[in-house]
Amino acid sequence: MNKLIAITGKGGVGKTTVSALLIKNLLASGVSPVLAIDADPNNCLDAALGVTVACTVGRAREDARSSAGANANISTRELLRLKIEQGLVEARGFDLIAMGRPEGEGCYCYANNILKDIIAEISSCYPYVVLDNEAGLENLSRRIVQKVDMLVLVSDSSNAGLQTLIRLFELAAEMKMSYGKLALVINRQRSDTLPGRINEIRAKTSADIVIGLPDDEEIAAFAEKNGNFLEISETNAVYQKIREII
Ligand SMILES: Nc1ncnc2c1ncn2[C@@H]1O[C@H](COP(=O)(O)OP(=O)(O)O)[C@@H](O)[C@H]1O
Ligand SMILES: [Mg+2]
């Protein structure tokens, strides 16, 4: 059985950083290959992992939609699967697919349902799948999966950030998103102590894991040079702390 880990949270709180460092931890623990899915339309997980995506799933879906029926020997589903596989980036220890932009005008239910099937098929070939999402869960549940093994909600330690965290937790319930375990990650902490409200939030969400990650110089420096987070030092405190999620 493969394990799906989905990461979400407000924009800019560190979802991509956490995703990349989680993948680094999985690779270090000998799990391979990992499938990384960049489900944020402003995709940048590829850069954080030192690779470049040439064709997103959104593009593949548009291409498959516009050429559907043009070739009687291949179904839309097969065509889409083929295009998605062509867009898959293969790297050392992991593969990556980027979802790209959400759909435009028109009905995409059919295409999205096929898409979910195809992503499930591809995902089943990997022991671990890490999904880096945009803020919110709509895209995830509509286009990718409804059920994950672990949902990771990332926040900063501000009160507004924590409020969004609660909102995302409630949204998961509203969207009937099912998850095996829930992890709360409070990122970029300036002190060692978790925010005062965390016990209330832990109780409200029945979170399985709550971790705080420090605001880290090395990470900031890597981000400045658009660095590959897989190359961050083994002693990095954020990298080490994220291991608790695994
Ligand atoms: N623990 C941290 N310490 C220092 N900088 C961080 C940390 N986590 C994230 N950042 C920085 O914050 C910015 C936003 O992070 P990112 O992972 O891209 O957020 P998101 O994916 O949620 O939009 C990046 O410049 C990143 O390097
Ligand atoms: Mg991101």
PDB file of N, CA, C and O in Angstrom, residues 35-110:
ATOM      1  N   LEU A  35       6.882   9.977  -5.342  1.00  0.00           N
ATOM      2  CA  LEU A  35       6.221  10.806  -6.353  1.00  0.00           C
ATOM      3  C   LEU A  35       5.876  12.139  -5.708  1.00  0.00           C
ATOM      4  O   LEU A  35       5.182  12.190  -4.693  1.00  0.00           O
ATOM      5  N   ALA A  36       6.399  13.214  -6.279  1.00  0.00           N
ATOM      6  CA  ALA A  36       6.066  14.559  -5.802  1.00  0.00           C
ATOM      7  C   ALA A  36       5.008  15.120  -6.742  1.00  0.00           C
ATOM      8  O   ALA A  36       5.184  15.088  -7.954  1.00  0.00           O
ATOM      9  N   ILE A  37       3.908  15.581  -6.189  1.00  0.00           N
ATOM     10  CA  ILE A  37       2.884  16.212  -7.024  1.00  0.00           C
ATOM     11  C   ILE A  37       2.779  17.672  -6.629  1.00  0.00           C
ATOM     12  O   ILE A  37       2.468  17.996  -5.474  1.00  0.00           O
ATOM     13  N   ASP A  38       3.088  18.548  -7.576  1.00  0.00           N
ATOM     14  CA  ASP A  38       2.962  19.971  -7.314  1.00  0.00           C
ATOM     15  C   ASP A  38       1.558  20.389  -7.698  1.00  0.00           C
ATOM     16  O   ASP A  38       1.227  20.512  -8.871  1.00  0.00           O
ATOM     17  N   ALA A  39       0.716  20.570  -6.690  1.00  0.00           N
ATOM     18  CA  ALA A  39      -0.688  20.879  -6.958  1.00  0.00           C
ATOM     19  C   ALA A  39      -0.989  22.355  -6.740  1.00  0.00           C
ATOM     20  O   ALA A  39      -2.134  22.749  -6.601  1.00  0.00           O
ATOM     21  N   ASP A  40       0.062  23.171  -6.708  1.00  0.00           N
ATOM     22  CA  ASP A  40      -0.129  24.619  -6.607  1.00  0.00           C
ATOM     23  C   ASP A  40       0.053  25.205  -8.004  1.00  0.00           C
ATOM     24  O   ASP A  40       1.103  25.009  -8.621  1.00  0.00           O
ATOM     25  N   PRO A  41      -0.970  25.915  -8.528  1.00  0.00           N
ATOM     26  CA  PRO A  41      -0.855  26.449  -9.884  1.00  0.00           C
ATOM     27  C   PRO A  41       0.365  27.359 -10.077  1.00  0.00           C
ATOM     28  O   PRO A  41       0.918  27.436 -11.158  1.00  0.00           O
ATOM     29  N   ASN A  42       0.764  28.033  -9.004  1.00  0.00           N
ATOM     30  CA  ASN A  42       1.982  28.856  -9.109  1.00  0.00           C
ATOM     31  C   ASN A  42       3.166  27.957  -8.796  1.00  0.00           C
ATOM     32  O   ASN A  42       3.947  28.212  -7.902  1.00  0.00           O
ATOM     33  N   ASN A  43       3.275  26.908  -9.577  1.00  0.00           N
ATOM     34  CA  ASN A  43       4.159  25.823  -9.141  1.00  0.00           C
ATOM     35  C   ASN A  43       5.624  26.221  -9.012  1.00  0.00           C
ATOM     36  O   ASN A  43       6.176  26.934  -9.842  1.00  0.00           O
ATOM     37  N   CYS A  44       6.209  25.748  -7.934  1.00  0.00           N
ATOM     38  CA  CYS A  44       7.640  25.986  -7.724  1.00  0.00           C
ATOM     39  C   CYS A  44       8.280  24.855  -6.944  1.00  0.00           C
ATOM     40  O   CYS A  44       9.434  24.953  -6.548  1.00  0.00           O
ATOM     41  N   LEU A  45       7.528  23.766  -6.749  1.00  0.00           N
ATOM     42  CA  LEU A  45       8.130  22.601  -6.077  1.00  0.00           C
ATOM     43  C   LEU A  45       9.267  22.046  -6.924  1.00  0.00           C
ATOM     44  O   LEU A  45      10.256  21.552  -6.395  1.00  0.00           O
ATOM     45  N   ASP A  46       9.126  22.169  -8.243  1.00  0.00           N
ATOM     46  CA  ASP A  46      10.203  21.663  -9.120  1.00  0.00           C
ATOM     47  C   ASP A  46      11.525  22.362  -8.810  1.00  0.00           C
ATOM     48  O   ASP A  46      12.548  21.713  -8.617  1.00  0.00           O
ATOM     49  N   ALA A  47      11.473  23.703  -8.709  1.00  0.00           N
ATOM     50  CA  ALA A  47      12.704  24.448  -8.408  1.00  0.00           C
ATOM     51  C   ALA A  47      13.241  24.065  -7.033  1.00  0.00           C
ATOM     52  O   ALA A  47      14.455  23.911  -6.848  1.00  0.00           O
ATOM     53  N   ALA A  48      12.325  23.871  -6.065  1.00  0.00           N
ATOM     54  CA  ALA A  48      12.756  23.507  -4.708  1.00  0.00           C
ATOM     55  C   ALA A  48      13.405  22.121  -4.674  1.00  0.00           C
ATOM     56  O   ALA A  48      14.114  21.780  -3.737  1.00  0.00           O
ATOM     57  N   LEU A  49      13.147  21.325  -5.722  1.00  0.00           N
ATOM     58  CA  LEU A  49      13.748  19.989  -5.790  1.00  0.00           C
ATOM     59  C   LEU A  49      14.823  19.928  -6.875  1.00  0.00           C
ATOM     60  O   LEU A  49      15.314  18.848  -7.226  1.00  0.00           O
ATOM     61  N   GLY A  50      15.142  21.081  -7.442  1.00  0.00           N
ATOM     62  CA  GLY A  50      16.236  21.159  -8.415  1.00  0.00           C
ATOM     63  C   GLY A  50      15.919  20.597  -9.789  1.00  0.00           C
ATOM     64  O   GLY A  50      16.826  20.187 -10.509  1.00  0.00           O
ATOM     65  N   VAL A  51      14.626  20.541 -10.158  1.00  0.00           N
ATOM     66  CA  VAL A  51      14.264  20.066 -11.504  1.00  0.00           C
ATOM     67  C   VAL A  51      13.342  21.097 -12.183  1.00  0.00           C
ATOM     68  O   VAL A  51      12.933  22.070 -11.558  1.00  0.00           O
ATOM     69  N   THR A  52      13.038  20.859 -13.459  1.00  0.00           N
ATOM     70  CA  THR A  52      12.160  21.779 -14.190  1.00  0.00           C
ATOM     71  C   THR A  52      11.052  21.010 -14.884  1.00  0.00           C
ATOM     72  O   THR A  52      11.312  20.027 -15.577  1.00  0.00           O
ATOM     73  N   VAL A  53       9.835  21.482 -14.693  1.00  0.00           N
ATOM     74  CA  VAL A  53       8.684  20.849 -15.342  1.00  0.00           C
ATOM     75  C   VAL A  53       8.479  21.474 -16.719  1.00  0.00           C
ATOM     76  O   VAL A  53       8.465  22.695 -16.859  1.00  0.00           O
ATOM     77  N   ALA A  54       8.320  20.624 -17.743  1.00  0.00           N
ATOM     78  CA  ALA A  54       8.102  21.152 -19.091  1.00  0.00           C
ATOM     79  C   ALA A  54       6.610  21.209 -19.426  1.00  0.00           C
ATOM     80  O   ALA A  54       6.142  22.170 -20.027  1.00  0.00           O
ATOM     81  N   CYS A  55       5.849  20.197 -19.027  1.00  0.00           N
ATOM     82  CA  CYS A  55       4.423  20.193 -19.359  1.00  0.00           C
ATOM     83  C   CYS A  55       3.595  19.819 -18.135  1.00  0.00           C
ATOM     84  O   CYS A  55       3.813  18.778 -17.526  1.00  0.00           O
ATOM     85  N   THR A  56       2.664  20.693 -17.776  1.00  0.00           N
ATOM     86  CA  THR A  56       1.830  20.412 -16.607  1.00  0.00           C
ATOM     87  C   THR A  56       0.635  19.540 -16.997  1.00  0.00           C
ATOM     88  O   THR A  56       0.287  19.432 -18.174  1.00  0.00           O
ATOM     89  N   VAL A  57      -0.002  18.968 -15.987  1.00  0.00           N
ATOM     90  CA  VAL A  57      -1.193  18.151 -16.208  1.00  0.00           C
ATOM     91  C   VAL A  57      -2.309  19.008 -16.810  1.00  0.00           C
ATOM     92  O   VAL A  57      -3.051  18.555 -17.682  1.00  0.00           O
ATOM     93  N   GLY A  58      -2.413  20.259 -16.356  1.00  0.00           N
ATOM     94  CA  GLY A  58      -3.431  21.168 -16.894  1.00  0.00           C
ATOM     95  C   GLY A  58      -3.269  21.351 -18.397  1.00  0.00           C
ATOM     96  O   GLY A  58      -4.246  21.309 -19.155  1.00  0.00           O
ATOM     97  N   ARG A  59      -2.043  21.520 -18.834  1.00  0.00           N
ATOM     98  CA  ARG A  59      -1.752  21.653 -20.271  1.00  0.00           C
ATOM     99  C   ARG A  59      -2.116  20.365 -21.003  1.00  0.00           C
ATOM    100  O   ARG A  59      -2.766  20.391 -22.046  1.00  0.00           O
ATOM    101  N   ALA A  60      -1.711  19.237 -20.406  1.00  0.00           N
ATOM    102  CA  ALA A  60      -2.003  17.932 -21.009  1.00  0.00           C
ATOM    103  C   ALA A  60      -3.509  17.750 -21.157  1.00  0.00           C
ATOM    104  O   ALA A  60      -3.995  17.259 -22.176  1.00  0.00           O
ATOM    105  N   ARG A  61      -4.257  18.195 -20.131  1.00  0.00           N
ATOM    106  CA  ARG A  61      -5.716  18.044 -20.174  1.00  0.00           C
ATOM    107  C   ARG A  61      -6.314  18.892 -21.301  1.00  0.00           C
ATOM    108  O   ARG A  61      -7.183  18.447 -22.040  1.00  0.00           O
ATOM    109  N   GLU A  62      -5.807  20.130 -21.443  1.00  0.00           N
ATOM    110  CA  GLU A  62      -6.279  21.000 -22.533  1.00  0.00           C
ATOM    111  C   GLU A  62      -5.983  20.364 -23.887  1.00  0.00           C
ATOM    112  O   GLU A  62      -6.842  20.325 -24.755  1.00  0.00           O
ATOM    113  N   ASP A  63      -4.762  19.863 -24.038  1.00  0.00           N
ATOM    114  CA  ASP A  63      -4.368  19.230 -25.305  1.00  0.00           C
ATOM    115  C   ASP A  63      -5.260  18.030 -25.600  1.00  0.00           C
ATOM    116  O   ASP A  63      -5.742  17.862 -26.716  1.00  0.00           O
ATOM    117  N   ALA A  64      -5.484  17.212 -24.564  1.00  0.00           N
ATOM    118  CA  ALA A  64      -6.287  15.999 -24.767  1.00  0.00           C
ATOM    119  C   ALA A  64      -7.727  16.371 -25.100  1.00  0.00           C
ATOM    120  O   ALA A  64      -8.374  15.730 -25.921  1.00  0.00           O
ATOM    121  N   ARG A  65      -8.231  17.441 -24.455  1.00  0.00           N
ATOM    122  CA  ARG A  65      -9.613  17.897 -24.732  1.00  0.00           C
ATOM    123  C   ARG A  65      -9.748  18.377 -26.162  1.00  0.00           C
ATOM    124  O   ARG A  65     -10.705  18.064 -26.860  1.00  0.00           O
ATOM    125  N   SER A  66      -8.765  19.166 -26.609  1.00  0.00           N
ATOM    126  CA  SER A  66      -8.895  19.738 -27.948  1.00  0.00           C
ATOM    127  C   SER A  66      -8.650  18.705 -29.045  1.00  0.00           C
ATOM    128  O   SER A  66      -9.171  18.836 -30.141  1.00  0.00           O
ATOM    129  N   SER A  67      -7.877  17.665 -28.736  1.00  0.00           N
ATOM    130  CA  SER A  67      -7.656  16.672 -29.793  1.00  0.00           C
ATOM    131  C   SER A  67      -8.490  15.415 -29.604  1.00  0.00           C
ATOM    132  O   SER A  67      -8.302  14.428 -30.306  1.00  0.00           O
ATOM    133  N   ALA A  68      -9.450  15.450 -28.637  1.00  0.00           N
ATOM    134  CA  ALA A  68     -10.307  14.283 -28.401  1.00  0.00           C
ATOM    135  C   ALA A  68     -11.076  13.938 -29.666  1.00  0.00           C
ATOM    136  O   ALA A  68     -11.615  14.822 -30.332  1.00  0.00           O
ATOM    137  N   GLY A  69     -11.115  12.691 -30.011  1.00  0.00           N
ATOM    138  CA  GLY A  69     -11.885  12.244 -31.184  1.00  0.00           C
ATOM    139  C   GLY A  69     -11.118  12.376 -32.482  1.00  0.00           C
ATOM    140  O   GLY A  69     -11.514  11.832 -33.506  1.00  0.00           O
ATOM    141  N   ALA A  70      -9.982  13.094 -32.457  1.00  0.00           N
ATOM    142  CA  ALA A  70      -9.216  13.292 -33.690  1.00  0.00           C
ATOM    143  C   ALA A  70      -8.588  11.982 -34.175  1.00  0.00           C
ATOM    144  O   ALA A  70      -8.407  11.772 -35.356  1.00  0.00           O
ATOM    145  N   ASN A  71      -8.292  11.131 -33.212  1.00  0.00           N
ATOM    146  CA  ASN A  71      -7.692   9.853 -33.580  1.00  0.00           C
ATOM    147  C   ASN A  71      -8.553   8.720 -33.009  1.00  0.00           C
ATOM    148  O   ASN A  71      -8.640   8.533 -31.799  1.00  0.00           O
ATOM    149  N   ALA A  72      -9.198   7.998 -33.888  1.00  0.00           N
ATOM    150  CA  ALA A  72     -10.148   6.967 -33.470  1.00  0.00           C
ATOM    151  C   ALA A  72      -9.459   5.808 -32.745  1.00  0.00           C
ATOM    152  O   ALA A  72     -10.096   5.052 -32.025  1.00  0.00           O
ATOM    153  N   ASN A  73      -8.145   5.696 -32.914  1.00  0.00           N
ATOM    154  CA  ASN A  73      -7.451   4.554 -32.319  1.00  0.00           C
ATOM    155  C   ASN A  73      -7.089   4.767 -30.848  1.00  0.00           C
ATOM    156  O   ASN A  73      -6.611   3.863 -30.193  1.00  0.00           O
ATOM    157  N   ILE A  74      -7.289   5.958 -30.370  1.00  0.00           N
ATOM    158  CA  ILE A  74      -6.893   6.231 -28.979  1.00  0.00           C
ATOM    159  C   ILE A  74      -8.001   7.015 -28.259  1.00  0.00           C
ATOM    160  O   ILE A  74      -8.530   7.980 -28.783  1.00  0.00           O
ATOM    161  N   SER A  75      -8.357   6.551 -27.060  1.00  0.00           N
ATOM    162  CA  SER A  75      -9.421   7.221 -26.315  1.00  0.00           C
ATOM    163  C   SER A  75      -8.862   8.477 -25.629  1.00  0.00           C
ATOM    164  O   SER A  75      -7.648   8.617 -25.455  1.00  0.00           O
ATOM    165  N   THR A  76      -9.764   9.353 -25.220  1.00  0.00           N
ATOM    166  CA  THR A  76      -9.338  10.583 -24.525  1.00  0.00           C
ATOM    167  C   THR A  76      -8.546  10.207 -23.271  1.00  0.00           C
ATOM    168  O   THR A  76      -7.537  10.827 -22.940  1.00  0.00           O
ATOM    169  N   ARG A  77      -9.012   9.157 -22.626  1.00  0.00           N
ATOM    170  CA  ARG A  77      -8.357   8.723 -21.394  1.00  0.00           C
ATOM    171  C   ARG A  77      -6.913   8.287 -21.643  1.00  0.00           C
ATOM    172  O   ARG A  77      -6.000   8.711 -20.953  1.00  0.00           O
ATOM    173  N   GLU A  78      -6.755   7.467 -22.678  1.00  0.00           N
ATOM    174  CA  GLU A  78      -5.406   6.985 -23.008  1.00  0.00           C
ATOM    175  C   GLU A  78      -4.498   8.146 -23.400  1.00  0.00           C
ATOM    176  O   GLU A  78      -3.338   8.206 -23.020  1.00  0.00           O
ATOM    177  N   LEU A  79      -5.094   9.051 -24.181  1.00  0.00           N
ATOM    178  CA  LEU A  79      -4.337  10.208 -24.655  1.00  0.00           C
ATOM    179  C   LEU A  79      -3.858  11.056 -23.473  1.00  0.00           C
ATOM    180  O   LEU A  79      -2.697  11.470 -23.401  1.00  0.00           O
ATOM    181  N   LEU A  80      -4.775  11.266 -22.532  1.00  0.00           N
ATOM    182  CA  LEU A  80      -4.448  12.076 -21.362  1.00  0.00           C
ATOM    183  C   LEU A  80      -3.367  11.396 -20.526  1.00  0.00           C
ATOM    184  O   LEU A  80      -2.406  12.036 -20.098  1.00  0.00           O
ATOM    185  N   ARG A  81      -3.528  10.110 -20.333  1.00  0.00           N
ATOM    186  CA  ARG A  81      -2.538   9.377 -19.542  1.00  0.00           C
ATOM    187  C   ARG A  81      -1.146   9.473 -20.192  1.00  0.00           C
ATOM    188  O   ARG A  81      -0.148   9.722 -19.533  1.00  0.00           O
ATOM    189  N   LEU A  82      -1.147   9.318 -21.495  1.00  0.00           N
ATOM    190  CA  LEU A  82       0.098   9.396 -22.249  1.00  0.00           C
ATOM    191  C   LEU A  82       0.755  10.767 -22.088  1.00  0.00           C
ATOM    192  O   LEU A  82       1.948  10.887 -21.813  1.00  0.00           O
ATOM    193  N   LYS A  83      -0.071  11.796 -22.204  1.00  0.00           N
ATOM    194  CA  LYS A  83       0.458  13.157 -22.107  1.00  0.00           C
ATOM    195  C   LYS A  83       0.968  13.459 -20.701  1.00  0.00           C
ATOM    196  O   LYS A  83       1.980  14.124 -20.527  1.00  0.00           O
ATOM    197  N   ILE A  84       0.241  12.953 -19.695  1.00  0.00           N
ATOM    198  CA  ILE A  84       0.680  13.180 -18.315  1.00  0.00           C
ATOM    199  C   ILE A  84       2.011  12.462 -18.071  1.00  0.00           C
ATOM    200  O   ILE A  84       2.931  13.012 -17.480  1.00  0.00           O
ATOM    201  N   GLU A  85       2.106  11.252 -18.586  1.00  0.00           N
ATOM    202  CA  GLU A  85       3.353  10.498 -18.389  1.00  0.00           C
ATOM    203  C   GLU A  85       4.523  11.162 -19.107  1.00  0.00           C
ATOM    204  O   GLU A  85       5.650  11.142 -18.617  1.00  0.00           O
ATOM    205  N   GLN A  86       4.214  11.767 -20.235  1.00  0.00           N
ATOM    206  CA  GLN A  86       5.278  12.475 -20.957  1.00  0.00           C
ATOM    207  C   GLN A  86       5.767  13.684 -20.158  1.00  0.00           C
ATOM    208  O   GLN A  86       6.927  14.062 -20.227  1.00  0.00           O
ATOM    209  N   GLY A  87       4.857  14.288 -19.401  1.00  0.00           N
ATOM    210  CA  GLY A  87       5.203  15.491 -18.627  1.00  0.00           C
ATOM    211  C   GLY A  87       5.871  15.175 -17.295  1.00  0.00           C
ATOM    212  O   GLY A  87       6.341  16.068 -16.597  1.00  0.00           O
ATOM    213  N   LEU A  88       5.898  13.901 -16.932  1.00  0.00           N
ATOM    214  CA  LEU A  88       6.477  13.496 -15.646  1.00  0.00           C
ATOM    215  C   LEU A  88       8.004  13.682 -15.674  1.00  0.00           C
ATOM    216  O   LEU A  88       8.666  13.232 -16.601  1.00  0.00           O
ATOM    217  N   VAL A  89       8.500  14.378 -14.672  1.00  0.00           N
ATOM    218  CA  VAL A  89       9.950  14.593 -14.587  1.00  0.00           C
ATOM    219  C   VAL A  89      10.561  13.469 -13.773  1.00  0.00           C
ATOM    220  O   VAL A  89      10.110  13.193 -12.664  1.00  0.00           O
ATOM    221  N   GLU A  90      11.564  12.825 -14.303  1.00  0.00           N
ATOM    222  CA  GLU A  90      12.223  11.750 -13.562  1.00  0.00           C
ATOM    223  C   GLU A  90      13.555  12.249 -13.038  1.00  0.00           C
ATOM    224  O   GLU A  90      14.382  12.735 -13.801  1.00  0.00           O
ATOM    225  N   ALA A  91      13.733  12.138 -11.731  1.00  0.00           N
ATOM    226  CA  ALA A  91      14.991  12.591 -11.137  1.00  0.00           C
ATOM    227  C   ALA A  91      15.532  11.490 -10.235  1.00  0.00           C
ATOM    228  O   ALA A  91      14.936  10.426 -10.133  1.00  0.00           O
ATOM    229  N   ARG A  92      16.641  11.780  -9.558  1.00  0.00           N
ATOM    230  CA  ARG A  92      17.248  10.740  -8.710  1.00  0.00           C
ATOM    231  C   ARG A  92      16.420  10.523  -7.449  1.00  0.00           C
ATOM    232  O   ARG A  92      16.328  11.405  -6.621  1.00  0.00           O
ATOM    233  N   GLY A  93      15.791   9.376  -7.343  1.00  0.00           N
ATOM    234  CA  GLY A  93      15.018   9.040  -6.146  1.00  0.00           C
ATOM    235  C   GLY A  93      13.569   9.494  -6.158  1.00  0.00           C
ATOM    236  O   GLY A  93      12.777   9.076  -5.343  1.00  0.00           O
ATOM    237  N   PHE A  94      13.241  10.405  -7.072  1.00  0.00           N
ATOM    238  CA  PHE A  94      11.850  10.881  -7.097  1.00  0.00           C
ATOM    239  C   PHE A  94      11.431  11.255  -8.507  1.00  0.00           C
ATOM    240  O   PHE A  94      12.261  11.533  -9.371  1.00  0.00           O
ATOM    241  N   ASP A  95      10.133  11.240  -8.725  1.00  0.00           N
ATOM    242  CA  ASP A  95       9.541  11.743  -9.961  1.00  0.00           C
ATOM    243  C   ASP A  95       8.610  12.886  -9.571  1.00  0.00           C
ATOM    244  O   ASP A  95       8.155  12.946  -8.424  1.00  0.00           O
ATOM    245  N   LEU A  96       8.349  13.759 -10.512  1.00  0.00           N
ATOM    246  CA  LEU A  96       7.484  14.895 -10.183  1.00  0.00           C
ATOM    247  C   LEU A  96       6.474  15.162 -11.292  1.00  0.00           C
ATOM    248  O   LEU A  96       6.829  15.112 -12.472  1.00  0.00           O
ATOM    249  N   ILE A  97       5.235  15.405 -10.886  1.00  0.00           N
ATOM    250  CA  ILE A  97       4.281  15.937 -11.857  1.00  0.00           C
ATOM    251  C   ILE A  97       3.687  17.224 -11.294  1.00  0.00           C
ATOM    252  O   ILE A  97       3.463  17.351 -10.085  1.00  0.00           O
ATOM    253  N   ALA A  98       3.463  18.174 -12.190  1.00  0.00           N
ATOM    254  CA  ALA A  98       2.886  19.454 -11.768  1.00  0.00           C
ATOM    255  C   ALA A  98       1.484  19.559 -12.351  1.00  0.00           C
ATOM    256  O   ALA A  98       1.276  19.293 -13.526  1.00  0.00           O
ATOM    257  N   MET A  99       0.533  19.929 -11.517  1.00  0.00           N
ATOM    258  CA  MET A  99      -0.865  19.998 -11.959  1.00  0.00           C
ATOM    259  C   MET A  99      -1.125  21.213 -12.852  1.00  0.00           C
ATOM    260  O   MET A  99      -2.003  21.195 -13.693  1.00  0.00           O
ATOM    261  N   GLY A 100      -0.409  22.292 -12.628  1.00  0.00           N
ATOM    262  CA  GLY A 100      -0.616  23.486 -13.453  1.00  0.00           C
ATOM    263  C   GLY A 100      -1.888  24.225 -13.102  1.00  0.00           C
ATOM    264  O   GLY A 100      -2.460  24.028 -12.031  1.00  0.00           O
ATOM    265  N   ARG A 101      -2.314  25.055 -14.043  1.00  0.00           N
ATOM    266  CA  ARG A 101      -3.475  25.912 -13.788  1.00  0.00           C
ATOM    267  C   ARG A 101      -4.764  25.109 -13.726  1.00  0.00           C
ATOM    268  O   ARG A 101      -4.925  24.148 -14.453  1.00  0.00           O
ATOM    269  N   PRO A 102      -5.700  25.566 -12.903  1.00  0.00           N
ATOM    270  CA  PRO A 102      -7.020  24.937 -12.930  1.00  0.00           C
ATOM    271  C   PRO A 102      -7.725  25.253 -14.251  1.00  0.00           C
ATOM    272  O   PRO A 102      -7.266  26.125 -15.000  1.00  0.00           O
ATOM    273  N   GLU A 103      -8.794  24.566 -14.521  1.00  0.00           N
ATOM    274  CA  GLU A 103      -9.492  24.717 -15.802  1.00  0.00           C
ATOM    275  C   GLU A 103     -10.110  26.098 -15.999  1.00  0.00           C
ATOM    276  O   GLU A 103     -10.373  26.814 -15.045  1.00  0.00           O
ATOM    277  N   GLY A 104     -10.365  26.416 -17.264  1.00  0.00           N
ATOM    278  CA  GLY A 104     -11.026  27.681 -17.591  1.00  0.00           C
ATOM    279  C   GLY A 104     -12.521  27.486 -17.670  1.00  0.00           C
ATOM    280  O   GLY A 104     -13.100  26.754 -16.878  1.00  0.00           O
ATOM    281  N   GLU A 105     -13.137  28.129 -18.659  1.00  0.00           N
ATOM    282  CA  GLU A 105     -14.585  28.024 -18.855  1.00  0.00           C
ATOM    283  C   GLU A 105     -14.950  26.610 -19.314  1.00  0.00           C
ATOM    284  O   GLU A 105     -14.126  25.895 -19.842  1.00  0.00           O
ATOM    285  N   GLY A 106     -16.199  26.276 -19.135  1.00  0.00           N
ATOM    286  CA  GLY A 106     -16.686  25.007 -19.685  1.00  0.00           C
ATOM    287  C   GLY A 106     -16.724  23.906 -18.652  1.00  0.00           C
ATOM    288  O   GLY A 106     -16.266  24.088 -17.525  1.00  0.00           O
ATOM    289  N   CYS A 107     -17.281  22.783 -19.032  1.00  0.00           N
ATOM    290  CA  CYS A 107     -17.425  21.687 -18.081  1.00  0.00           C
ATOM    291  C   CYS A 107     -16.214  20.762 -18.132  1.00  0.00           C
ATOM    292  O   CYS A 107     -15.875  20.205 -19.167  1.00  0.00           O
ATOM    293  N   TYR A 108     -15.595  20.649 -16.998  1.00  0.00           N
ATOM    294  CA  TYR A 108     -14.393  19.823 -16.917  1.00  0.00           C
ATOM    295  C   TYR A 108     -14.614  18.587 -16.062  1.00  0.00           C
ATOM    296  O   TYR A 108     -13.679  17.874 -15.765  1.00  0.00           O
ATOM    297  N   CYS A 109     -15.876  18.364 -15.654  1.00  0.00           N
ATOM    298  CA  CYS A 109     -16.114  17.248 -14.716  1.00  0.00           C
ATOM    299  C   CYS A 109     -15.579  15.943 -15.283  1.00  0.00           C
ATOM    300  O   CYS A 109     -14.892  15.193 -14.597  1.00  0.00           O
ATOM    301  N   TYR A 110     -15.884  15.713 -16.558  1.00  0.00           N
ATOM    302  CA  TYR A 110     -15.471  14.463 -17.188  1.00  0.00           C
ATOM    303  C   TYR A 110     -13.945  14.360 -17.177  1.00  0.00           C
ATOM    304  O   TYR A 110     -13.372  13.381 -16.698  1.00  0.00           O
TER     305      TYR A 110
END
